[in-house]
PDB file of C-alpha atoms in Angstrom:
ATOM      1  CA  MET A 228      15.325   1.509 -18.045  1.00 46.00           C
ATOM      2  CA  SER A 229      15.353   1.158 -14.213  1.00 65.00           C
ATOM      3  CA  LEU A 230      12.388  -1.302 -14.040  1.00 83.00           C
ATOM      4  CA  HIS A 231      13.071  -4.900 -14.446  1.00 90.00           C
ATOM      5  CA  GLU A 232      11.600  -8.299 -13.319  1.00 93.00           C
ATOM      6  CA  ILE A 233      13.543 -10.367 -10.734  1.00 92.00           C
ATOM      7  CA  THR A 234      13.161 -13.867  -9.280  1.00 93.00           C
ATOM      8  CA  ASP A 235      13.200 -15.264  -5.822  1.00 94.00           C
ATOM      9  CA  GLN A 236      16.942 -16.298  -6.509  1.00 95.00           C
ATOM     10  CA  GLN A 237      17.887 -12.616  -7.389  1.00 95.00           C
ATOM     11  CA  PHE A 238      16.001 -11.086  -4.535  1.00 95.00           C
ATOM     12  CA  GLN A 239      18.875 -11.041  -2.177  1.00 94.00           C
ATOM     13  CA  ALA A 240      21.332  -9.411  -4.502  1.00 94.00           C
ATOM     14  CA  GLU A 241      18.852  -7.019  -6.185  1.00 94.00           C
ATOM     15  CA  VAL A 242      16.865  -5.878  -3.312  1.00 95.00           C
ATOM     16  CA  LEU A 243      18.393  -6.734   0.195  1.00 95.00           C
ATOM     17  CA  GLU A 244      22.037  -5.939  -0.739  1.00 94.00           C
ATOM     18  CA  ALA A 245      21.091  -2.816  -2.980  1.00 92.00           C
ATOM     19  CA  LYS A 246      22.759   0.464  -1.997  1.00 90.00           C
ATOM     20  CA  GLU A 247      19.815   2.663  -3.122  1.00 92.00           C
ATOM     21  CA  LEU A 248      16.240   2.680  -2.212  1.00 94.00           C
ATOM     22  CA  VAL A 249      14.311  -0.176  -3.787  1.00 96.00           C
ATOM     23  CA  LEU A 250      10.725  -0.385  -4.784  1.00 97.00           C
ATOM     24  CA  VAL A 251       9.428  -3.848  -5.102  1.00 97.00           C
ATOM     25  CA  ASP A 252       6.158  -4.459  -7.060  1.00 97.00           C
ATOM     26  CA  PHE A 253       4.665  -7.888  -5.990  1.00 97.00           C
ATOM     27  CA  TRP A 254       2.253  -8.534  -8.990  1.00 96.00           C
ATOM     28  CA  ALA A 255       0.815 -11.260 -11.119  1.00 96.00           C
ATOM     29  CA  PRO A 256       0.081 -11.255 -14.961  1.00 95.00           C
ATOM     30  CA  TRP A 257      -3.596 -12.017 -14.463  1.00 96.00           C
ATOM     31  CA  CYS A 258      -4.133  -9.154 -12.008  1.00 95.00           C
ATOM     32  CA  GLY A 259      -5.922  -6.066 -13.603  1.00 95.00           C
ATOM     33  CA  PRO A 260      -4.911  -3.578 -10.866  1.00 95.00           C
ATOM     34  CA  CYS A 261      -1.299  -4.827 -11.395  1.00 95.00           C
ATOM     35  CA  ARG A 262      -1.415  -4.025 -15.099  1.00 94.00           C
ATOM     36  CA  MET A 263      -2.904  -0.642 -14.198  1.00 94.00           C
ATOM     37  CA  MET A 264       0.199   0.209 -12.145  1.00 95.00           C
ATOM     38  CA  ALA A 265       2.677  -0.788 -14.693  1.00 93.00           C
ATOM     39  CA  PRO A 266       2.829   2.627 -16.548  1.00 94.00           C
ATOM     40  CA  THR A 267       3.035   4.493 -13.258  1.00 95.00           C
ATOM     41  CA  LEU A 268       5.924   2.326 -12.073  1.00 96.00           C
ATOM     42  CA  GLU A 269       7.803   2.726 -15.372  1.00 94.00           C
ATOM     43  CA  LYS A 270       7.321   6.486 -15.074  1.00 95.00           C
ATOM     44  CA  VAL A 271       8.716   6.863 -11.512  1.00 95.00           C
ATOM     45  CA  ALA A 272      11.400   4.459 -12.269  1.00 94.00           C
ATOM     46  CA  GLY A 273      12.656   6.940 -15.005  1.00 93.00           C
ATOM     47  CA  GLN A 274      11.902  10.004 -12.956  1.00 94.00           C
ATOM     48  CA  PHE A 275      13.885   8.697 -10.063  1.00 94.00           C
ATOM     49  CA  ALA A 276      16.617   6.860 -12.036  1.00 91.00           C
ATOM     50  CA  GLY A 277      19.899   6.915  -9.986  1.00 90.00           C
ATOM     51  CA  GLN A 278      18.173   7.285  -6.682  1.00 93.00           C
ATOM     52  CA  LEU A 279      15.449   4.465  -6.802  1.00 93.00           C
ATOM     53  CA  LYS A 280      15.499   1.036  -8.252  1.00 95.00           C
ATOM     54  CA  VAL A 281      12.201  -0.482  -9.252  1.00 96.00           C
ATOM     55  CA  VAL A 282      11.915  -4.297  -9.477  1.00 97.00           C
ATOM     56  CA  LYS A 283       8.798  -6.534 -10.135  1.00 97.00           C
ATOM     57  CA  VAL A 284       8.376  -9.925  -8.559  1.00 97.00           C
ATOM     58  CA  ASN A 285       5.711 -12.253 -10.122  1.00 96.00           C
ATOM     59  CA  VAL A 286       4.134 -13.929  -7.144  1.00 96.00           C
ATOM     60  CA  ASP A 287       2.726 -16.800  -9.263  1.00 94.00           C
ATOM     61  CA  SER A 288       6.186 -17.946 -10.089  1.00 94.00           C
ATOM     62  CA  ASN A 289       8.264 -16.489  -7.292  1.00 93.00           C
ATOM     63  CA  GLN A 290       6.304 -17.016  -3.857  1.00 93.00           C
ATOM     64  CA  GLU A 291       9.324 -17.236  -1.494  1.00 94.00           C
ATOM     65  CA  TRP A 292       9.754 -13.481  -0.637  1.00 93.00           C
ATOM     66  CA  ALA A 293       6.065 -12.635  -1.061  1.00 93.00           C
ATOM     67  CA  SER A 294       5.493 -15.128   1.650  1.00 93.00           C
ATOM     68  CA  LYS A 295       8.320 -13.871   3.761  1.00 93.00           C
ATOM     69  CA  PHE A 296       6.807 -10.343   3.721  1.00 92.00           C
ATOM     70  CA  SER A 297       3.369 -11.649   4.153  1.00 92.00           C
ATOM     71  CA  VAL A 298       2.046 -10.326   0.812  1.00 92.00           C
ATOM     72  CA  ARG A 299      -1.824 -11.036   0.963  1.00 91.00           C
ATOM     73  CA  GLY A 300      -3.103  -8.638  -1.724  1.00 93.00           C
ATOM     74  CA  ILE A 301      -1.613  -7.530  -5.062  1.00 96.00           C
ATOM     75  CA  PRO A 302      -0.300  -5.131  -6.350  1.00 96.00           C
ATOM     76  CA  ALA A 303       1.816  -4.894  -3.140  1.00 96.00           C
ATOM     77  CA  LEU A 304       4.545  -2.138  -3.227  1.00 97.00           C
ATOM     78  CA  PHE A 305       7.336  -2.637  -0.574  1.00 97.00           C
ATOM     79  CA  PHE A 306      10.067  -0.067  -0.214  1.00 97.00           C
ATOM     80  CA  PHE A 307      13.362  -1.440   0.969  1.00 96.00           C
ATOM     81  CA  ARG A 308      16.569   0.524   2.427  1.00 94.00           C
ATOM     82  CA  ALA A 309      19.650  -1.193   3.642  1.00 92.00           C
ATOM     83  CA  GLY A 310      18.016  -4.662   3.266  1.00 92.00           C
ATOM     84  CA  GLN A 311      14.935  -3.719   5.510  1.00 94.00           C
ATOM     85  CA  PRO A 312      11.302  -2.932   4.448  1.00 94.00           C
ATOM     86  CA  VAL A 313      10.657   0.742   5.295  1.00 95.00           C
ATOM     87  CA  ASP A 314       7.396   1.359   3.906  1.00 95.00           C
ATOM     88  CA  ASN A 315       4.561  -0.573   1.793  1.00 95.00           C
ATOM     89  CA  ALA A 316       1.157   0.046   0.165  1.00 94.00           C
ATOM     90  CA  VAL A 317      -1.288  -2.453  -1.192  1.00 94.00           C
ATOM     91  CA  GLY A 318      -3.595  -1.818  -4.069  1.00 94.00           C
ATOM     92  CA  VAL A 319      -3.405   0.730  -6.973  1.00 95.00           C
ATOM     93  CA  GLN A 320      -1.500   3.928  -5.985  1.00 95.00           C
ATOM     94  CA  SER A 321      -1.767   7.188  -7.853  1.00 95.00           C
ATOM     95  CA  GLU A 322       1.237   8.573  -9.410  1.00 95.00           C
ATOM     96  CA  ALA A 323       0.984  11.722  -7.208  1.00 96.00           C
ATOM     97  CA  SER A 324       0.825   9.506  -4.184  1.00 95.00           C
ATOM     98  CA  LEU A 325       3.666   7.348  -5.126  1.00 96.00           C
ATOM     99  CA  VAL A 326       5.904  10.197  -5.992  1.00 96.00           C
ATOM    100  CA  GLN A 327       5.089  11.831  -2.666  1.00 96.00           C
ATOM    101  CA  ARG A 328       5.973   8.569  -0.835  1.00 95.00           C
ATOM    102  CA  ILE A 329       9.193   8.133  -2.728  1.00 96.00           C
ATOM    103  CA  GLU A 330      10.303  11.755  -2.182  1.00 96.00           C
ATOM    104  CA  LYS A 331       9.583  11.510   1.539  1.00 96.00           C
ATOM    105  CA  LEU A 332      11.593   8.212   1.772  1.00 95.00           C
ATOM    106  CA  LEU A 333      14.468   9.723  -0.327  1.00 94.00           C
ATOM    107  CA  ALA A 334      14.433  12.705   1.997  1.00 93.00           C
ATOM    108  CA  THR A 335      14.877  10.551   5.181  1.00 87.00           C
ATOM    109  CA  VAL A 336      18.124   9.030   3.908  1.00 67.00           C
ATOM    110  CA  ALA A 337      20.801   9.496   6.721  1.00 50.00           C
TER     111      ALA A 337
END
């Protein structure tokens, strides 16, 4: 599957050095809206396999990168390209909204 959990120590290699577009889900196990997003994230990870990498960062045990990107609310979805954040959204996103956002970002690849 294209979706997996990473730690602060893996963030550099998994996200910032990735060749493809990366969607980072900053979440926590106690967060109800985060759990609501999980099936949608799994679905888009499969739908865009090979074009998009989807990773999850548990903010309870991995606070470094959440702090660096000023994550204040969860779920927080950040899109990265070439090591830079290119888009983000906070809160539950519908599948249609997320797919539209991903397609737009993929279409703008130089």
